[in-house]
Amino acid sequence: MNWKYKRNVFIFLTFLSLFFVVTLNSASALQSYFYDGNGRLVQESALTGETTRYSYDRNGNLLTKVTGEPYFQFLAALSAKQGENKWYYQTWNGTSYENMTWDAVGSRWKGKNDWNIIYKDWLHPDGNDTVMKWVAPQTGSIQIGGQVSKYFTNLQGDGVQVKIMKNSTQIWPSSGWQIIQGNDPVGVNAVANVNVTSGDSLYFVINQNGNYGFDATVWNPEITYIEKYTSAFGAEQGKNNWYYQIWNGTSYENMTWDPAGAMWRGKKDWNIIGKEWLHPEDGHDTALKWVAPQTGTVKISGKVAKHPVNLQGDGVRVKVMKNSAQIWPATGWQTIQGNDPIGVNIALNVNIVLGDSLYFVINQNGNYGFDATVWNPSVAYIK
């Protein structure tokens, strides 16, 4: 076959600069900024752990901006080492998945057959299916995305078949295979939401269909952990099941979106939920509410601590409620001292039914001075 190389997207992994910007008066987020060798911004990392990644074309024009929780992209991770950034390069031998071998001369992964190949721009099956495997580093709910299509110099042949497996269970499409026609440079977006536990494997499988002629395929899967409020944060109550509220003394009520400050506000000046910090005020607790979209068991996790630019005051008190019942701590409140940027980690499993509400509540303790708090709870179905 006559292959023609063309590189469309450069993803720069060498970060040459790192600096922090802190605005002390507003308790705004502590951000880390990473640049490539050409001075282009390639990643922002927030205090909550959320990342925003940028990619550029060969002329330096911005192509994508992707924001999310812990995030894994195949092309960004592609390397000569199996398992790096949780990705493995494999073939299906008829009974099991087995690792490919790195071809240093061709800078690509190769299976036992000549055209079982994983390259940075395309993948190719040959008798045996070609497979990208990703192993979950933590338990949670993830969103899978990424376009799969024929490679632009191989728009011939009888096409390929693709699917996604979680361990031994198929998750996309619902059954059978998704066909990518031989002349299709657009393809389909492989989108699925799935719960994973630490150590689960996702397999992105490419099959040759009838024969392997002209079967070079573009597939760059993206995996993002979801169900943290920062993933959904914006001007919409209820997005991704998250609500932004205050306790008015008798019930929880929704806050109002402040477009100028890009934050949620309650009745008091400092009843605030921003993307990276929360703040209570005088008699009105600030609360994040999550509503269960289905019945099951969820794992609640996440660290709660004082914001690093507000390490003063008498601290805050926090708790987690399921509907009207307290579930963490067992009784009373968990106190976060005013000078505590480390805080405490929450980890508990709870059974829920469709429509149950979880409330993550912050109380001012004695007074509300310097009460900016970092809390980005994660809620993930485990069964």
CSV table of C-alpha atoms in Angstrom, one decimal:
chain,number,residue,atom,x,y,z
A,1,MET,CA,0.0,0.0,0.0
A,2,ASN,CA,1.1,3.5,-0.7
A,3,TRP,CA,0.9,5.6,2.5
A,4,LYS,CA,1.0,9.3,2.5
A,5,TYR,CA,1.9,11.0,5.8
A,6,LYS,CA,0.1,14.0,7.0
A,7,ARG,CA,0.0,15.4,10.5
A,8,ASN,CA,-3.1,17.5,11.3
A,9,VAL,CA,-3.0,18.0,15.0
A,10,PHE,CA,0.0,18.6,17.2
A,11,ILE,CA,-0.5,17.9,20.9
A,12,PHE,CA,2.4,19.2,22.8
A,13,LEU,CA,3.4,17.3,26.0
A,14,THR,CA,6.5,19.1,26.9
A,15,PHE,CA,5.5,21.8,29.3
A,16,LEU,CA,8.2,24.5,29.6
A,17,SER,CA,6.4,27.0,31.8
A,18,LEU,CA,4.4,26.9,35.0
A,19,PHE,CA,3.0,29.8,37.0
A,20,PHE,CA,0.2,30.6,39.3
A,21,VAL,CA,-2.2,33.5,39.3
A,22,VAL,CA,-3.9,34.3,42.6
A,23,THR,CA,-6.4,37.1,43.3
A,24,LEU,CA,-6.4,37.5,47.1
A,25,ASN,CA,-9.4,39.7,47.5
A,26,SER,CA,-12.0,37.5,45.8
A,27,ALA,CA,-10.7,34.0,46.7
A,28,SER,CA,-10.6,33.2,43.0
A,29,ALA,CA,-9.1,30.0,41.8
A,30,LEU,CA,-5.5,29.0,42.0
A,31,GLN,CA,-4.6,28.1,38.4
A,32,SER,CA,-1.6,26.4,36.8
A,33,TYR,CA,-0.8,27.2,33.2
A,34,PHE,CA,1.3,25.1,31.0
A,35,TYR,CA,2.9,26.1,27.6
A,36,ASP,CA,4.6,24.3,24.8
A,37,GLY,CA,8.0,25.1,23.2
A,38,ASN,CA,6.3,27.7,20.9
A,39,GLY,CA,4.7,29.6,23.8
A,40,ARG,CA,1.2,28.2,23.2
A,41,LEU,CA,-1.1,27.5,26.1
A,42,VAL,CA,-1.7,23.7,26.2
A,43,GLN,CA,-3.2,23.1,29.6
A,44,GLU,CA,-4.8,24.8,32.6
A,45,SER,CA,-5.1,23.0,35.8
A,46,ALA,CA,-7.5,24.3,38.5
A,47,LEU,CA,-7.4,23.8,42.3
A,48,THR,CA,-10.2,21.3,42.0
A,49,GLY,CA,-8.2,19.0,39.7
A,50,GLU,CA,-10.2,19.9,36.6
A,51,THR,CA,-8.2,20.4,33.5
A,52,THR,CA,-8.6,22.3,30.2
A,53,ARG,CA,-6.5,21.1,27.3
A,54,TYR,CA,-5.8,22.9,24.0
A,55,SER,CA,-4.7,21.5,20.7
A,56,TYR,CA,-3.4,23.3,17.6
A,57,ASP,CA,-3.0,22.6,13.9
A,58,ARG,CA,0.4,22.8,12.2
A,59,ASN,CA,-0.1,26.5,11.6
A,60,GLY,CA,-0.7,27.2,15.3
A,61,ASN,CA,-4.4,27.7,15.0
A,62,LEU,CA,-6.5,26.5,18.0
A,63,LEU,CA,-8.4,23.4,17.1
A,64,THR,CA,-9.9,22.1,20.3
A,65,LYS,CA,-10.5,23.2,23.9
A,66,VAL,CA,-11.6,20.4,26.1
A,67,THR,CA,-12.6,20.8,29.8
A,68,GLY,CA,-13.4,18.1,32.2
A,69,GLU,CA,-12.5,16.1,35.2
A,70,PRO,CA,-9.7,13.5,35.1
A,71,TYR,CA,-9.3,13.1,31.3
A,72,PHE,CA,-7.6,10.6,29.1
A,73,GLN,CA,-7.1,10.9,25.3
A,74,PHE,CA,-5.6,8.2,23.2
A,75,LEU,CA,-3.5,10.4,20.9
A,76,ALA,CA,-2.2,12.6,23.8
A,77,ALA,CA,-0.9,9.4,25.5
A,78,LEU,CA,0.4,7.5,22.6
A,79,SER,CA,4.0,6.4,23.4
A,80,ALA,CA,6.4,3.5,23.1
A,81,LYS,CA,5.4,2.1,26.5
A,82,GLN,CA,2.5,-0.2,27.2
A,83,GLY,CA,0.3,1.2,30.0
A,84,GLU,CA,1.5,4.7,30.0
A,85,ASN,CA,-1.3,7.1,30.9
A,86,LYS,CA,-3.5,4.0,31.2
A,87,TRP,CA,-3.4,3.0,27.5
A,88,TYR,CA,-2.4,-0.3,26.0
A,89,TYR,CA,-2.0,-1.3,22.4
A,90,GLN,CA,-3.3,-4.8,21.5
A,91,THR,CA,-4.7,-7.3,19.1
A,92,TRP,CA,-7.5,-9.9,19.5
A,93,ASN,CA,-6.0,-13.3,18.8
A,94,GLY,CA,-9.3,-15.1,18.7
A,95,THR,CA,-9.5,-16.0,22.4
A,96,SER,CA,-7.9,-13.0,24.3
A,97,TYR,CA,-6.3,-9.6,23.9
A,98,GLU,CA,-2.5,-9.6,23.7
A,99,ASN,CA,0.0,-6.7,23.6
A,100,MET,CA,1.5,-5.5,20.4
A,101,THR,CA,5.2,-4.9,20.0
A,102,TRP,CA,6.8,-1.4,19.5
A,103,ASP,CA,8.4,-0.9,16.1
A,104,ALA,CA,11.1,1.8,16.8
A,105,VAL,CA,11.9,2.2,13.2
A,106,GLY,CA,8.3,2.9,12.1
A,107,SER,CA,7.4,4.6,15.4
A,108,ARG,CA,4.3,2.5,15.7
A,109,TRP,CA,2.8,-0.6,17.4
A,110,LYS,CA,2.6,-3.8,15.4
A,111,GLY,CA,0.8,-7.1,16.0
A,112,LYS,CA,1.6,-10.5,14.6
A,113,ASN,CA,0.2,-9.8,11.1
A,114,ASP,CA,1.8,-7.2,8.8
A,115,TRP,CA,-1.1,-4.7,8.9
A,116,ASN,CA,-2.1,-5.0,12.6
A,117,ILE,CA,-0.8,-1.5,13.3
A,118,ILE,CA,-1.5,1.4,15.7
A,119,TYR,CA,0.2,4.6,14.5
A,120,LYS,CA,-0.2,8.2,15.8
A,121,ASP,CA,-2.5,9.1,12.8
A,122,TRP,CA,-4.3,5.9,12.1
A,123,LEU,CA,-5.0,2.3,13.1
A,124,HIS,CA,-5.3,-0.8,10.9
A,125,PRO,CA,-6.7,-4.3,11.4
A,126,ASP,CA,-5.4,-7.4,9.6
A,127,GLY,CA,-7.2,-10.7,10.3
A,128,ASN,CA,-6.9,-10.1,14.0
A,129,ASP,CA,-8.8,-7.1,15.4
A,130,THR,CA,-6.7,-4.0,16.4
A,131,VAL,CA,-7.5,-2.8,19.9
A,132,MET,CA,-6.8,0.2,22.1
A,133,LYS,CA,-7.3,-0.7,25.8
A,134,TRP,CA,-7.7,1.8,28.6
A,135,VAL,CA,-7.7,0.8,32.3
A,136,ALA,CA,-9.7,2.8,34.8
A,137,PRO,CA,-7.4,4.4,37.4
A,138,GLN,CA,-10.3,5.1,39.8
A,139,THR,CA,-14.0,4.3,40.4
A,140,GLY,CA,-16.5,6.7,38.9
A,141,SER,CA,-18.8,7.6,36.1
A,142,ILE,CA,-17.1,8.3,32.7
A,143,GLN,CA,-18.1,9.8,29.4
A,144,ILE,CA,-16.6,8.3,26.3
A,145,GLY,CA,-16.3,10.4,23.1
A,146,GLY,CA,-14.4,10.6,19.9
A,147,GLN,CA,-15.0,10.4,16.2
A,148,VAL,CA,-14.2,7.2,14.3
A,149,SER,CA,-13.9,7.4,10.5
A,150,LYS,CA,-11.8,6.1,7.6
A,151,TYR,CA,-8.4,7.7,7.1
A,152,PHE,CA,-8.4,10.3,4.3
A,153,THR,CA,-5.9,8.5,2.1
A,154,ASN,CA,-7.6,5.2,2.4
A,155,LEU,CA,-11.2,6.0,1.2
A,156,GLN,CA,-11.6,2.7,-0.6
A,157,GLY,CA,-12.2,-1.0,0.3
A,158,ASP,CA,-15.2,-2.5,2.1
A,159,GLY,CA,-14.8,-0.5,5.3
A,160,VAL,CA,-14.3,-1.5,8.9
A,161,GLN,CA,-16.4,-2.6,11.9
A,162,VAL,CA,-15.9,-1.0,15.3
A,163,LYS,CA,-17.2,-1.5,18.9
A,164,ILE,CA,-16.4,-0.7,22.5
A,165,MET,CA,-16.2,-3.3,25.2
A,166,LYS,CA,-16.1,-2.8,29.0
A,167,ASN,CA,-14.3,-5.9,30.2
A,168,SER,CA,-16.3,-8.7,28.5
A,169,THR,CA,-19.5,-6.7,28.0
A,170,GLN,CA,-20.2,-4.7,24.9
A,171,ILE,CA,-21.3,-1.0,25.6
A,172,TRP,CA,-21.3,0.6,22.1
A,173,PRO,CA,-23.1,0.0,19.8
A,174,SER,CA,-25.8,-1.8,21.9
A,175,SER,CA,-25.2,-5.0,19.8
A,176,GLY,CA,-23.2,-6.2,16.8
A,177,TRP,CA,-20.8,-3.8,15.1
A,178,GLN,CA,-20.8,-0.2,13.9
A,179,ILE,CA,-20.0,-0.2,10.2
A,180,ILE,CA,-17.7,2.6,8.9
A,181,GLN,CA,-18.0,2.5,5.1
A,182,GLY,CA,-14.8,2.4,3.0
A,183,ASN,CA,-15.3,5.8,1.5
A,184,ASP,CA,-16.4,7.6,4.8
A,185,PRO,CA,-14.0,10.3,6.0
A,186,VAL,CA,-16.6,11.7,8.4
A,187,GLY,CA,-17.7,8.6,10.3
A,188,VAL,CA,-19.6,8.6,13.6
A,189,ASN,CA,-19.1,9.9,17.1
A,190,ALA,CA,-18.7,7.0,19.5
A,191,VAL,CA,-20.4,8.4,22.6
A,192,ALA,CA,-21.3,6.4,25.8
A,193,ASN,CA,-21.6,7.0,29.5
A,194,VAL,CA,-20.6,4.1,31.8
A,195,ASN,CA,-19.8,3.4,35.4
A,196,VAL,CA,-16.4,1.9,36.0
A,197,THR,CA,-14.5,0.6,39.0
A,198,SER,CA,-10.7,0.9,39.5
A,199,GLY,CA,-9.1,-1.7,37.2
A,200,ASP,CA,-11.9,-2.0,34.7
A,201,SER,CA,-10.8,-2.2,31.0
A,202,LEU,CA,-12.3,-0.5,28.1
A,203,TYR,CA,-11.5,-1.9,24.6
A,204,PHE,CA,-11.8,0.1,21.4
A,205,VAL,CA,-11.9,-2.6,18.8
A,206,ILE,CA,-11.4,-2.3,15.0
A,207,ASN,CA,-12.4,-5.3,12.8
A,208,GLN,CA,-11.4,-5.6,9.1
A,209,ASN,CA,-15.0,-6.3,8.0
A,210,GLY,CA,-14.6,-8.5,4.8
A,211,ASN,CA,-10.9,-7.9,4.1
A,212,TYR,CA,-8.1,-5.6,5.3
A,213,GLY,CA,-7.5,-3.7,2.1
A,214,PHE,CA,-7.4,0.1,2.6
A,215,ASP,CA,-8.6,-0.2,6.2
A,216,ALA,CA,-6.6,2.6,7.9
A,217,THR,CA,-9.0,4.2,10.4
A,218,VAL,CA,-8.9,7.3,12.5
A,219,TRP,CA,-10.1,6.9,16.1
A,220,ASN,CA,-9.0,9.1,19.0
A,221,PRO,CA,-11.1,8.1,22.0
A,222,GLU,CA,-11.6,10.6,24.8
A,223,ILE,CA,-12.5,9.5,28.3
A,224,THR,CA,-13.7,12.0,31.0
A,225,TYR,CA,-14.8,11.3,34.5
A,226,ILE,CA,-18.1,13.0,35.3
A,227,GLU,CA,-20.6,13.6,38.1
A,228,LYS,CA,-18.6,16.2,39.8
A,229,TYR,CA,-20.3,19.5,40.1
A,230,THR,CA,-17.5,21.4,38.3
A,231,SER,CA,-18.1,19.2,35.2
A,232,ALA,CA,-21.6,20.7,34.9
A,233,PHE,CA,-21.0,24.1,36.4
A,234,GLY,CA,-22.7,26.9,34.6
A,235,ALA,CA,-25.9,29.0,34.4
A,236,GLU,CA,-28.3,26.0,34.4
A,237,GLN,CA,-29.8,24.5,37.5
A,238,GLY,CA,-30.0,20.7,37.3
A,239,LYS,CA,-27.4,20.1,34.6
A,240,ASN,CA,-25.8,16.7,35.1
A,241,ASN,CA,-28.1,16.4,38.1
A,242,TRP,CA,-26.5,19.3,40.1
A,243,TYR,CA,-28.3,22.2,41.8
A,244,TYR,CA,-26.9,25.2,43.6
A,245,GLN,CA,-28.9,26.1,46.8
A,246,ILE,CA,-29.0,27.7,50.2
A,247,TRP,CA,-30.8,26.6,53.4
A,248,ASN,CA,-33.3,29.3,54.4
A,249,GLY,CA,-34.0,27.9,57.8
A,250,THR,CA,-36.8,25.6,56.8
A,251,SER,CA,-35.9,24.3,53.3
A,252,TYR,CA,-33.4,24.4,50.5
A,253,GLU,CA,-34.0,26.9,47.8
A,254,ASN,CA,-32.3,27.6,44.5
A,255,MET,CA,-29.7,30.3,44.2
A,256,THR,CA,-29.7,32.9,41.4
A,257,TRP,CA,-27.1,32.9,38.6
A,258,ASP,CA,-24.9,36.0,38.5
A,259,PRO,CA,-23.7,36.3,34.9
A,260,ALA,CA,-21.3,39.2,35.7
A,261,GLY,CA,-19.5,37.1,38.3
A,262,ALA,CA,-20.1,33.8,36.6
A,263,MET,CA,-21.3,32.3,39.9
A,264,TRP,CA,-24.4,31.4,41.9
A,265,ARG,CA,-25.7,33.8,44.6
A,266,GLY,CA,-28.1,33.4,47.5
A,267,LYS,CA,-29.9,36.0,49.4
A,268,LYS,CA,-26.8,37.2,51.3
A,269,ASP,CA,-23.8,38.8,49.6
A,270,TRP,CA,-21.5,36.0,50.5
A,271,ASN,CA,-23.8,33.0,49.9
A,272,ILE,CA,-21.8,32.0,46.8
A,273,ILE,CA,-21.1,28.9,44.7
A,274,GLY,CA,-18.3,29.5,42.2
A,275,LYS,CA,-16.7,26.9,40.0
A,276,GLU,CA,-13.9,26.3,42.4
A,277,TRP,CA,-15.0,27.6,45.8
A,278,LEU,CA,-18.1,27.9,47.9
A,279,HIS,CA,-19.0,30.4,50.7
A,280,PRO,CA,-21.7,30.5,53.4
A,281,GLU,CA,-23.1,33.5,55.2
A,282,ASP,CA,-25.1,34.4,58.3
A,283,GLY,CA,-27.7,31.8,58.9
A,284,HIS,CA,-27.9,30.6,55.3
A,285,ASP,CA,-25.9,27.5,54.7
A,286,THR,CA,-24.6,27.0,51.1
A,287,ALA,CA,-25.4,23.7,49.6
A,288,LEU,CA,-24.7,21.6,46.5
A,289,LYS,CA,-27.5,19.3,45.7
A,290,TRP,CA,-27.3,16.2,43.5
A,291,VAL,CA,-30.4,14.3,42.4
A,292,ALA,CA,-30.2,10.6,41.6
A,293,PRO,CA,-31.1,9.8,38.0
A,294,GLN,CA,-31.5,6.1,38.8
A,295,THR,CA,-31.8,3.6,41.6
A,296,GLY,CA,-28.5,2.0,42.8
A,297,THR,CA,-25.5,2.3,45.1
A,298,VAL,CA,-23.3,5.4,44.8
A,299,LYS,CA,-19.8,6.1,46.1
A,300,ILE,CA,-19.4,9.6,47.5
A,301,SER,CA,-15.9,10.9,47.6
A,302,GLY,CA,-13.9,14.1,47.5
A,303,LYS,CA,-11.9,16.4,49.7
A,304,VAL,CA,-13.2,19.4,51.5
A,305,ALA,CA,-10.7,22.1,52.7
A,306,LYS,CA,-10.3,25.8,53.1
A,307,HIS,CA,-9.3,27.7,50.0
A,308,PRO,CA,-5.6,28.5,50.0
A,309,VAL,CA,-6.2,32.3,49.8
A,310,ASN,CA,-8.7,32.3,52.7
A,311,LEU,CA,-6.6,30.6,55.4
A,312,GLN,CA,-8.0,32.7,58.2
A,313,GLY,CA,-11.1,33.0,60.3
A,314,ASP,CA,-12.8,30.5,62.5
A,315,GLY,CA,-13.3,27.9,59.8
A,316,VAL,CA,-16.4,26.2,58.5
A,317,ARG,CA,-18.6,23.2,59.3
A,318,VAL,CA,-19.7,20.7,56.7
A,319,LYS,CA,-22.0,17.7,56.4
A,320,VAL,CA,-23.7,15.5,53.8
A,321,MET,CA,-27.5,14.8,53.8
A,322,LYS,CA,-29.5,12.2,51.9
A,323,ASN,CA,-32.9,13.8,51.7
A,324,SER,CA,-33.6,14.7,55.4
A,325,ALA,CA,-31.2,12.1,56.9
A,326,GLN,CA,-27.6,13.0,57.7
A,327,ILE,CA,-25.1,10.4,56.3
A,328,TRP,CA,-21.8,12.1,57.0
A,329,PRO,CA,-20.4,12.6,59.6
A,330,ALA,CA,-22.5,10.3,61.7
A,331,THR,CA,-23.8,13.2,63.8
A,332,GLY,CA,-23.2,16.9,64.1
A,333,TRP,CA,-20.8,18.7,61.8
A,334,GLN,CA,-17.3,18.1,60.4
A,335,THR,CA,-15.2,21.2,61.3
A,336,ILE,CA,-12.7,22.5,58.8
A,337,GLN,CA,-10.3,24.9,60.7
A,338,GLY,CA,-9.8,28.3,59.2
A,339,ASN,CA,-6.1,27.7,58.5
A,340,ASP,CA,-6.6,24.2,57.0
A,341,PRO,CA,-5.8,23.9,53.3
A,342,ILE,CA,-5.6,20.0,53.5
A,343,GLY,CA,-9.0,19.3,55.0
A,344,VAL,CA,-10.6,15.9,55.0
A,345,ASN,CA,-11.5,13.2,52.5
A,346,ILE,CA,-15.0,11.9,52.3
A,347,ALA,CA,-15.5,8.3,51.2
A,348,LEU,CA,-18.8,6.5,51.8
A,349,ASN,CA,-21.2,4.3,49.9
A,350,VAL,CA,-25.0,4.9,50.0
A,351,ASN,CA,-28.0,3.2,48.6
A,352,ILE,CA,-30.3,5.5,46.7
A,353,VAL,CA,-33.5,5.4,44.7
A,354,LEU,CA,-34.5,7.4,41.7
A,355,GLY,CA,-35.1,11.1,42.7
A,356,ASP,CA,-33.2,10.9,46.0
A,357,SER,CA,-31.3,14.1,46.8
A,358,LEU,CA,-27.8,14.4,48.3
A,359,TYR,CA,-26.9,17.7,49.9
A,360,PHE,CA,-23.3,18.8,50.5
A,361,VAL,CA,-23.8,21.6,53.1
A,362,ILE,CA,-21.4,24.3,54.2
A,363,ASN,CA,-22.1,26.2,57.4
A,364,GLN,CA,-20.2,29.4,58.5
A,365,ASN,CA,-19.4,28.1,62.0
A,366,GLY,CA,-19.1,31.3,64.2
A,367,ASN,CA,-18.9,33.9,61.5
A,368,TYR,CA,-18.5,34.0,57.7
A,369,GLY,CA,-15.2,35.9,57.5
A,370,PHE,CA,-12.7,34.2,55.2
A,371,ASP,CA,-15.0,31.2,54.7
A,372,ALA,CA,-14.1,30.3,51.0
A,373,THR,CA,-14.1,26.5,50.9
A,374,VAL,CA,-13.0,24.0,48.2
A,375,TRP,CA,-15.3,21.1,47.8
A,376,ASN,CA,-15.8,19.2,44.6
A,377,PRO,CA,-17.8,16.1,45.5
A,378,SER,CA,-17.8,13.1,43.3
A,379,VAL,CA,-20.9,10.8,43.0
A,380,ALA,CA,-20.4,7.6,41.1
A,381,TYR,CA,-22.7,4.6,40.7
A,382,ILE,CA,-20.9,1.4,41.7
A,383,LYS,CA,-23.9,-0.9,41.2
